[in-house]
Coordinates of C-alpha atoms in Angstrom, one line a residue:
M1 CA 79.9 45.0 224.9
T2 CA 82.6 42.8 226.5
K3 CA 83.7 43.7 230.0
D4 CA 86.8 41.3 229.9
N5 CA 87.8 38.1 228.2
N6 CA 85.4 36.0 230.1
T7 CA 82.2 37.9 230.7
V8 CA 79.7 39.8 228.6
E9 CA 77.2 42.5 229.5
P10 CA 73.8 41.4 230.7
S11 CA 71.8 40.5 227.6
A12 CA 68.2 40.0 226.6
A13 CA 68.7 36.4 227.6
N14 CA 68.7 37.3 231.2
A15 CA 65.2 38.8 230.9
L16 CA 64.0 35.7 229.3
W17 CA 65.5 33.5 231.9
G18 CA 63.8 35.4 234.7
G19 CA 65.2 37.0 237.8
R20 CA 67.4 34.1 239.1
F21 CA 70.6 35.6 237.7
D22 CA 72.3 38.8 238.7
G23 CA 75.4 38.6 236.4
A24 CA 75.9 37.9 232.8
P25 CA 77.3 34.6 231.4
S26 CA 80.9 34.5 230.3
S27 CA 81.6 34.7 226.7
I28 CA 82.7 31.0 226.8
M29 CA 79.4 30.1 228.4
E30 CA 77.5 32.0 225.8
A31 CA 79.4 30.3 223.0
I32 CA 78.9 26.8 224.3
N33 CA 75.3 27.4 225.3
A34 CA 74.0 29.0 222.0
S35 CA 72.4 26.8 219.4
I36 CA 70.9 29.4 217.1
G37 CA 73.4 28.7 214.4
V38 CA 71.9 25.2 214.1
D39 CA 68.3 25.4 215.3
K40 CA 67.3 28.5 213.3
R41 CA 66.5 25.9 210.7
M42 CA 63.4 25.1 212.7
A43 CA 62.0 28.7 212.6
A44 CA 58.9 27.7 210.6
Q45 CA 58.1 24.8 213.0
D46 CA 58.7 27.0 216.0
L47 CA 56.3 29.6 214.7
A48 CA 53.7 27.0 213.9
G49 CA 53.9 25.5 217.3
S50 CA 53.6 28.9 219.0
S51 CA 50.6 29.8 216.8
A52 CA 48.8 26.5 217.8
H53 CA 49.7 27.0 221.4
A54 CA 48.4 30.6 221.5
A55 CA 45.1 29.5 219.8
M56 CA 44.7 26.8 222.4
L57 CA 45.4 29.1 225.3
C58 CA 42.7 31.5 224.1
A59 CA 40.2 28.7 223.5
C60 CA 40.8 27.4 227.1
G61 CA 40.4 30.9 228.6
I62 CA 44.0 31.2 229.7
I63 CA 44.8 34.3 227.6
S64 CA 42.4 36.8 226.2
A65 CA 41.2 37.0 222.6
D66 CA 43.0 40.4 222.3
D67 CA 46.2 38.9 223.4
E68 CA 45.9 36.0 221.0
T69 CA 45.1 38.3 218.1
A70 CA 48.3 40.4 218.9
I71 CA 50.4 37.2 219.3
Q72 CA 49.2 35.7 216.0
A73 CA 49.8 39.0 214.1
G74 CA 53.2 39.3 215.7
L75 CA 54.2 35.7 214.8
K76 CA 53.1 36.3 211.2
Q77 CA 55.3 39.3 211.0
V78 CA 58.3 37.5 212.5
G79 CA 57.7 34.7 209.9
E80 CA 57.7 37.3 207.1
E81 CA 60.9 38.8 208.4
I82 CA 62.7 35.4 208.6
K83 CA 61.5 34.5 205.1
A84 CA 62.7 37.8 203.7
G85 CA 66.1 37.4 205.3
E86 CA 65.5 40.5 207.5
F87 CA 65.5 38.8 210.9
A88 CA 68.5 39.4 213.1
F89 CA 69.4 36.2 214.8
S90 CA 71.4 36.6 218.0
A91 CA 73.7 34.1 219.7
A92 CA 73.1 36.0 223.0
L93 CA 69.5 34.8 222.8
E94 CA 70.7 31.2 222.6
D95 CA 68.2 29.5 220.4
I96 CA 65.3 29.9 217.9
H97 CA 62.7 30.0 220.7
M98 CA 64.2 32.9 222.5
N99 CA 65.1 34.7 219.3
I100 CA 61.5 34.6 218.2
E101 CA 60.1 35.5 221.6
A102 CA 62.4 38.5 221.9
R103 CA 61.4 39.8 218.5
L104 CA 57.7 39.1 219.3
T105 CA 58.1 41.2 222.5
D106 CA 59.7 44.0 220.5
L107 CA 56.7 43.9 218.1
I108 CA 53.7 43.5 220.4
G109 CA 54.9 44.1 224.0
E110 CA 53.2 42.6 227.0
P111 CA 51.0 40.0 225.2
A112 CA 54.2 38.3 224.0
G113 CA 55.0 37.4 227.6
R114 CA 51.8 35.4 227.9
L115 CA 52.6 33.1 225.0
H116 CA 55.0 30.9 227.1
T117 CA 52.2 30.2 229.6
A118 CA 51.8 26.4 230.2
R119 CA 54.9 25.4 228.1
S120 CA 58.6 25.2 228.4
R121 CA 61.5 25.2 225.9
N122 CA 61.8 21.5 226.7
D123 CA 58.4 20.6 225.1
Q124 CA 58.8 23.4 222.6
V125 CA 62.1 22.1 221.1
A126 CA 60.8 18.5 221.1
T127 CA 57.8 19.6 219.2
D128 CA 59.8 21.6 216.7
L129 CA 62.2 18.8 216.0
R130 CA 59.4 16.3 215.4
L131 CA 57.6 18.7 213.1
W132 CA 60.8 19.4 211.2
L133 CA 61.7 15.7 210.9
R134 CA 58.2 14.8 209.8
G135 CA 58.6 17.1 206.8
A136 CA 62.1 15.9 206.1
L137 CA 60.9 12.4 205.9
Y138 CA 58.5 13.3 203.1
D139 CA 61.4 14.8 201.2
V140 CA 63.5 11.7 201.7
D141 CA 60.7 9.4 200.6
A142 CA 60.2 11.5 197.4
L143 CA 63.9 11.2 196.6
L144 CA 63.9 7.4 197.3
A145 CA 60.9 7.0 194.9
G146 CA 62.8 8.9 192.2
F147 CA 65.8 6.7 192.8
Q148 CA 63.7 3.6 192.4
K149 CA 62.2 4.9 189.2
A150 CA 65.7 5.5 187.7
L151 CA 66.7 2.0 188.7
L152 CA 63.5 0.5 187.2
T153 CA 64.0 2.3 183.9
L154 CA 67.6 1.0 183.7
A155 CA 66.4 -2.5 184.7
E156 CA 63.8 -2.5 181.9
A157 CA 66.3 -1.4 179.3
E158 CA 68.8 -4.1 180.4
A159 CA 66.5 -7.0 181.3
E160 CA 68.2 -9.3 178.7
T161 CA 71.7 -8.0 179.2
I162 CA 73.8 -10.8 180.8
M163 CA 76.6 -10.0 183.2
P164 CA 78.6 -12.0 185.7
G165 CA 77.0 -12.4 189.1
F166 CA 79.6 -12.3 191.9
T167 CA 80.2 -13.8 195.3
H168 CA 83.4 -12.8 197.1
L169 CA 83.9 -10.5 194.1
Q170 CA 84.7 -13.6 192.2
S171 CA 82.7 -14.5 189.1
A172 CA 79.9 -16.9 190.2
Q173 CA 76.9 -17.3 187.9
P174 CA 75.5 -15.3 185.0
V175 CA 72.7 -12.9 185.9
S176 CA 70.6 -10.3 184.1
F177 CA 71.9 -6.7 184.6
G178 CA 68.3 -5.8 185.1
H179 CA 68.0 -8.3 187.9
H180 CA 71.0 -6.7 189.5
M181 CA 69.4 -3.3 189.4
L182 CA 66.1 -4.7 190.8
A183 CA 68.0 -5.9 193.9
Y184 CA 68.5 -2.2 194.7
V185 CA 64.9 -1.4 194.0
E186 CA 64.1 -4.0 196.7
M187 CA 66.6 -2.5 199.1
T188 CA 65.2 0.9 198.5
H189 CA 61.7 -0.3 199.1
R190 CA 62.7 -1.5 202.6
D191 CA 64.4 1.8 203.2
R192 CA 61.2 3.6 202.4
G193 CA 59.4 1.3 204.8
R194 CA 61.8 2.1 207.6
F195 CA 61.4 5.8 207.1
A196 CA 57.6 5.4 207.0
D197 CA 57.6 3.5 210.2
A198 CA 59.8 6.2 211.8
Q199 CA 57.4 8.8 210.6
R200 CA 54.4 7.0 212.2
R201 CA 56.1 6.7 215.5
L202 CA 57.3 10.2 215.7
N203 CA 53.9 11.7 215.0
E204 CA 52.9 12.4 218.6
S205 CA 52.9 15.8 220.2
P206 CA 55.0 16.7 223.1
L207 CA 53.5 20.2 223.4
G208 CA 51.9 20.8 226.7
A209 CA 54.3 18.5 228.6
A210 CA 56.0 21.7 229.7
A211 CA 59.3 21.3 231.5
L212 CA 58.8 17.7 232.5
A213 CA 55.7 17.3 234.7
G214 CA 52.9 18.8 232.7
T215 CA 51.1 22.0 233.8
A216 CA 48.4 23.1 236.3
Y217 CA 46.7 25.2 233.6
P218 CA 43.6 23.7 232.0
I219 CA 45.1 23.2 228.6
D220 CA 43.8 21.1 225.7
R221 CA 46.7 19.1 224.3
D222 CA 44.4 17.3 221.8
M223 CA 43.7 20.7 220.3
T224 CA 47.3 21.6 219.7
A225 CA 48.1 18.1 218.5
K226 CA 45.4 18.2 215.9
A227 CA 46.3 21.7 214.8
L228 CA 49.9 20.6 214.2
G229 CA 48.9 17.4 212.3
F230 CA 50.0 15.0 215.1
D231 CA 48.0 11.8 215.6
R232 CA 47.7 12.4 219.4
P233 CA 49.5 14.0 222.3
M234 CA 52.2 12.0 224.0
R235 CA 50.9 10.2 227.1
N236 CA 53.8 10.8 229.5
S237 CA 55.2 14.2 230.2
L238 CA 58.6 12.9 231.2
D239 CA 58.9 10.8 228.0
A240 CA 57.6 13.7 225.9
V241 CA 60.5 16.1 226.7
S242 CA 63.3 13.5 227.0
A243 CA 62.6 11.1 224.1
R244 CA 64.9 11.3 221.2
D245 CA 64.4 7.8 219.9
F246 CA 62.5 9.3 217.0
A247 CA 65.6 11.1 215.9
L248 CA 67.7 8.0 216.5
E249 CA 65.3 6.0 214.4
F250 CA 65.6 8.4 211.5
L251 CA 69.4 8.3 211.8
S252 CA 69.4 4.5 211.9
A253 CA 67.2 4.3 208.8
A254 CA 69.3 6.9 207.1
S255 CA 72.5 4.9 207.9
I256 CA 71.0 1.7 206.5
C257 CA 69.9 3.6 203.4
A258 CA 73.3 5.2 203.0
V259 CA 75.0 1.8 203.3
H260 CA 72.8 0.6 200.4
L261 CA 73.8 3.6 198.3
S262 CA 77.4 3.0 199.2
R263 CA 77.3 -0.5 198.0
L264 CA 76.0 0.6 194.6
A265 CA 78.5 3.4 194.5
E266 CA 81.3 1.0 195.2
E267 CA 80.1 -1.1 192.3
L268 CA 80.1 1.9 190.0
V269 CA 83.7 2.7 191.1
V270 CA 84.7 -0.8 190.3
W271 CA 82.7 -1.2 187.1
T272 CA 83.9 2.0 185.6
S273 CA 87.6 1.0 186.1
A274 CA 89.6 -0.1 183.0
G275 CA 89.9 -3.6 184.4
F276 CA 86.1 -4.0 184.3
A277 CA 84.7 -1.4 181.8
F278 CA 81.2 -2.6 182.5
V279 CA 79.6 0.8 182.6
S280 CA 80.5 4.5 182.1
L281 CA 79.3 7.6 183.8
S282 CA 78.4 10.7 181.9
D283 CA 80.3 14.0 182.0
Q284 CA 77.7 15.3 184.4
F285 CA 78.9 12.9 187.1
S286 CA 82.6 12.5 186.3
T287 CA 85.7 14.6 186.9
G288 CA 89.1 14.7 185.3
S289 CA 92.7 15.0 186.6
S290 CA 94.8 18.1 186.9
I291 CA 97.8 16.2 185.7
M292 CA 96.7 13.1 183.8
P293 CA 94.6 14.1 180.8
Q294 CA 93.3 10.6 180.1
K295 CA 91.6 10.3 183.5
R296 CA 87.9 10.0 184.0
N297 CA 87.1 9.7 187.7
P298 CA 83.8 8.5 189.3
D299 CA 84.0 11.2 191.9
A300 CA 80.3 11.4 192.5
A301 CA 80.1 7.7 193.3
E302 CA 83.2 8.0 195.6
L303 CA 81.6 10.9 197.5
V304 CA 78.4 9.1 198.0
R305 CA 80.5 6.2 199.4
A306 CA 82.3 8.7 201.7
K307 CA 79.1 10.4 202.9
T308 CA 77.9 7.1 204.3
G309 CA 80.6 7.6 207.0
R310 CA 79.2 11.0 207.9
I311 CA 75.7 9.6 208.2
V312 CA 76.7 6.6 210.3
G313 CA 78.8 8.9 212.4
D314 CA 75.8 11.1 213.0
L315 CA 73.9 8.1 214.3
N316 CA 76.7 7.2 216.6
A317 CA 77.1 10.8 217.8
L318 CA 73.5 11.0 219.0
L319 CA 73.6 7.5 220.5
M320 CA 76.5 8.6 222.6
V321 CA 74.7 11.8 223.6
M322 CA 71.7 9.9 224.8
K323 CA 73.2 6.7 226.3
G324 CA 73.8 8.1 229.9
L325 CA 71.1 10.7 230.3
P326 CA 68.7 10.2 233.3
L327 CA 65.1 11.5 232.8
A328 CA 64.0 14.0 231.9
Y329 CA 65.7 16.8 229.9
S330 CA 69.4 17.6 230.0
K331 CA 71.3 20.2 228.0
D332 CA 73.2 17.5 226.3
M333 CA 70.1 17.0 224.2
Q334 CA 70.8 20.3 222.5
E335 CA 73.3 18.3 220.5
D336 CA 70.5 16.3 218.9
K337 CA 69.7 18.6 216.0
E338 CA 73.1 19.0 214.3
P339 CA 73.5 15.3 213.5
V340 CA 69.9 15.0 212.3
F341 CA 70.3 18.0 210.0
D342 CA 73.7 16.8 208.7
A343 CA 72.5 13.3 208.0
Y344 CA 69.4 14.6 206.2
D345 CA 71.5 16.9 204.0
A346 CA 74.1 14.2 203.2
L347 CA 71.4 11.6 202.5
C348 CA 69.4 13.9 200.2
L349 CA 72.5 14.9 198.2
S350 CA 73.6 11.3 197.9
L351 CA 70.2 10.2 196.7
S352 CA 70.1 13.0 194.1
A353 CA 73.6 12.1 192.9
M354 CA 72.8 8.3 192.7
T355 CA 69.6 9.0 190.9
G356 CA 71.4 11.2 188.4
M357 CA 74.1 8.6 187.8
M358 CA 71.7 5.8 187.2
A359 CA 69.5 7.8 184.9
D360 CA 72.2 8.2 182.3
L361 CA 74.5 5.3 183.0
G362 CA 76.2 3.9 179.9
V363 CA 76.1 0.1 179.9
N364 CA 78.8 -1.8 178.0
R365 CA 76.9 -4.9 176.9
A366 CA 79.8 -6.5 175.1
A367 CA 82.1 -6.3 178.1
L368 CA 79.4 -7.6 180.3
A369 CA 78.8 -10.6 178.0
D370 CA 82.4 -11.4 177.8
A371 CA 82.8 -11.3 181.5
A372 CA 79.7 -13.3 182.1
G373 CA 81.2 -16.3 180.2
A374 CA 84.6 -16.1 181.9
A375 CA 85.8 -17.9 185.0
F376 CA 83.7 -21.0 184.3
S377 CA 80.5 -19.2 185.4
T378 CA 78.3 -21.9 183.9
A379 CA 79.9 -24.7 186.1
T380 CA 76.8 -24.9 188.3
D381 CA 74.7 -25.4 185.1
L382 CA 76.8 -28.3 184.2
A383 CA 76.4 -29.9 187.6
D384 CA 72.6 -29.2 187.5
W385 CA 72.5 -30.9 184.0
L386 CA 74.2 -34.0 185.3
V387 CA 71.6 -34.2 188.1
R388 CA 68.6 -33.4 185.9
E389 CA 69.5 -35.4 182.7
A390 CA 71.9 -38.1 184.0
G391 CA 70.4 -38.8 187.4
V392 CA 73.7 -38.1 189.2
P393 CA 73.4 -37.1 192.9
F394 CA 74.3 -33.5 193.3
R395 CA 77.4 -34.1 195.4
E396 CA 78.8 -36.4 192.8
A397 CA 77.8 -34.0 190.0
H398 CA 79.6 -31.3 191.9
H399 CA 82.8 -33.4 192.1
I400 CA 82.6 -34.4 188.4
T401 CA 82.1 -30.7 187.4
G402 CA 85.1 -29.7 189.4
Q403 CA 87.2 -32.1 187.5
I404 CA 85.9 -30.9 184.2
V405 CA 86.6 -27.3 185.2
K406 CA 90.1 -28.2 186.2
L407 CA 90.6 -29.8 182.7
A408 CA 89.3 -26.7 180.9
E409 CA 91.5 -24.5 183.1
K410 CA 94.6 -26.5 182.2
Q411 CA 93.7 -26.0 178.5
G412 CA 93.0 -22.3 179.0
I413 CA 89.5 -22.6 177.5
T414 CA 85.9 -22.2 178.6
L415 CA 83.6 -25.0 179.4
S416 CA 81.6 -24.5 176.2
E417 CA 84.9 -24.8 174.3
L418 CA 85.9 -28.1 175.9
S419 CA 85.5 -31.1 173.6
L420 CA 82.9 -33.7 174.3
N421 CA 85.6 -36.4 174.4
D422 CA 87.4 -34.5 177.1
M423 CA 84.2 -34.2 179.2
Q424 CA 83.4 -37.9 178.7
S425 CA 86.9 -38.8 179.9
I426 CA 85.8 -37.4 183.2
S427 CA 82.2 -38.8 183.1
P428 CA 80.8 -40.9 180.3
R429 CA 77.3 -39.8 181.3
V430 CA 77.9 -36.4 179.6
N431 CA 76.5 -36.1 176.1
K432 CA 76.4 -33.3 173.5
A433 CA 73.1 -32.0 174.8
V434 CA 75.1 -30.5 177.7
Y435 CA 76.3 -27.6 175.4
A436 CA 72.9 -26.1 175.4
V437 CA 73.3 -25.1 179.1
L438 CA 76.9 -23.9 178.9
T439 CA 76.3 -20.4 177.6
P440 CA 75.8 -17.4 180.0
L441 CA 72.4 -16.6 178.3
A442 CA 71.2 -20.2 178.7
S443 CA 72.3 -20.2 182.3
A444 CA 70.5 -17.0 183.2
T445 CA 67.4 -17.9 181.2
S446 CA 67.1 -21.2 183.1
R447 CA 66.8 -19.5 186.5
T448 CA 63.1 -19.3 186.4
S449 CA 62.4 -20.0 190.1
F450 CA 60.5 -17.1 191.8
G451 CA 63.0 -14.3 192.4
G452 CA 65.4 -15.8 189.9
T453 CA 67.4 -14.0 187.3
S454 CA 65.7 -15.2 184.2
P455 CA 64.9 -12.3 181.9
I456 CA 61.2 -13.4 181.9
N457 CA 61.2 -13.1 185.7
V458 CA 62.9 -9.8 185.5
K459 CA 60.3 -8.4 183.2
D460 CA 57.6 -9.7 185.5
Q461 CA 59.2 -8.0 188.4
I462 CA 59.5 -4.8 186.5
K463 CA 55.8 -5.0 185.7
F464 CA 55.1 -5.5 189.4
W465 CA 57.1 -2.5 190.5
K466 CA 55.6 -0.3 187.9
E467 CA 52.1 -1.2 189.2
N468 CA 53.1 -0.9 192.9
L469 CA 55.6 1.9 193.1
S470 CA 54.1 4.8 195.0

């Protein structure tokens, strides 16, 4: 019940804090201090950590077997209530830790008060977030693997489809559409590696570091670490409660991954436009206009592109929270979970949307072929031919080819349409054999160096990824 506009009646939070406070916090203080709206998402992890802690306390003779039995039974019931949607979360109890402890006290009484022996909310929340993020990283990796498979399927179907490759968004050289898709398979592979690295580094247990200095109780931190699936307990109690670099590393990897998705999303937006018409999105991933009946909008791709801003913003938000904090724990760090959860949600949705778009993407092979031959995209092949067949130094060949391109441009035709006489007017060393390299398909097929765009290479890379994708 509210006493006035600024204070509230003493709540259960006071009992959990201890006897230091006589009065109740103001309603404003309660509002800014509460995190239950965000951290209730870690209920399962908090229960798991408490269960492991109780078992360890009993094994070390710190609490009795009867108390542990009561605690474990109570924690199980709390978990069932949360799962069934019957648990009443309270902002007055601040966070998930206090909410669960208060309900445990209601259920089992005095033994609940012994659960918090030899730990603090500082090591508790660090443990919970590491556990939650470890599971989240498995989810992200599975989505990334699915995205890779969709790209790989598309690459295989379009290995021999020739499209213009771009630099500066200007037509540069013909490439295989499958080769283009495999570029994103490679990016995604590195993304998966970054997330896997982050998972390895975060998999150490803070539990038992207590508030910041460890504890005088004879606890077994190896026992709780093993029970919770951590590789080991963290070696420094100050670091254990104050480190959030594991969350920053996730957000950094998520930001890089989101940027990769955004680049492909941008290409889909461009390629589906009437000016390109390279690809089409299905009805499942397109929207219409409320006023223009002809419109078919790539909104899913645009939203993936936009969500990248959210994810990068989440990284910056936590960097700013952490940048000025002295050791060890500060309440600022309560702001760590919301950007992590938000980035995870946005990234998972983006990955699902991109996977769906690539799985049923329509590829306009005719439009791609026409564009591949435009803008003198085989000019480099002409220069290479002069070097290879006529013994012309590359810089001279580059100059000759530039003059030939200028001549074709004046006539409004492609290089393959330019007459041999016209080419020989620039350089008599050109002969009719040059026409064999002036088609987009011939250009792409000739790029057989490792990592090149030749359809033969593309098929080899598809085989490699099929064998190695896990």
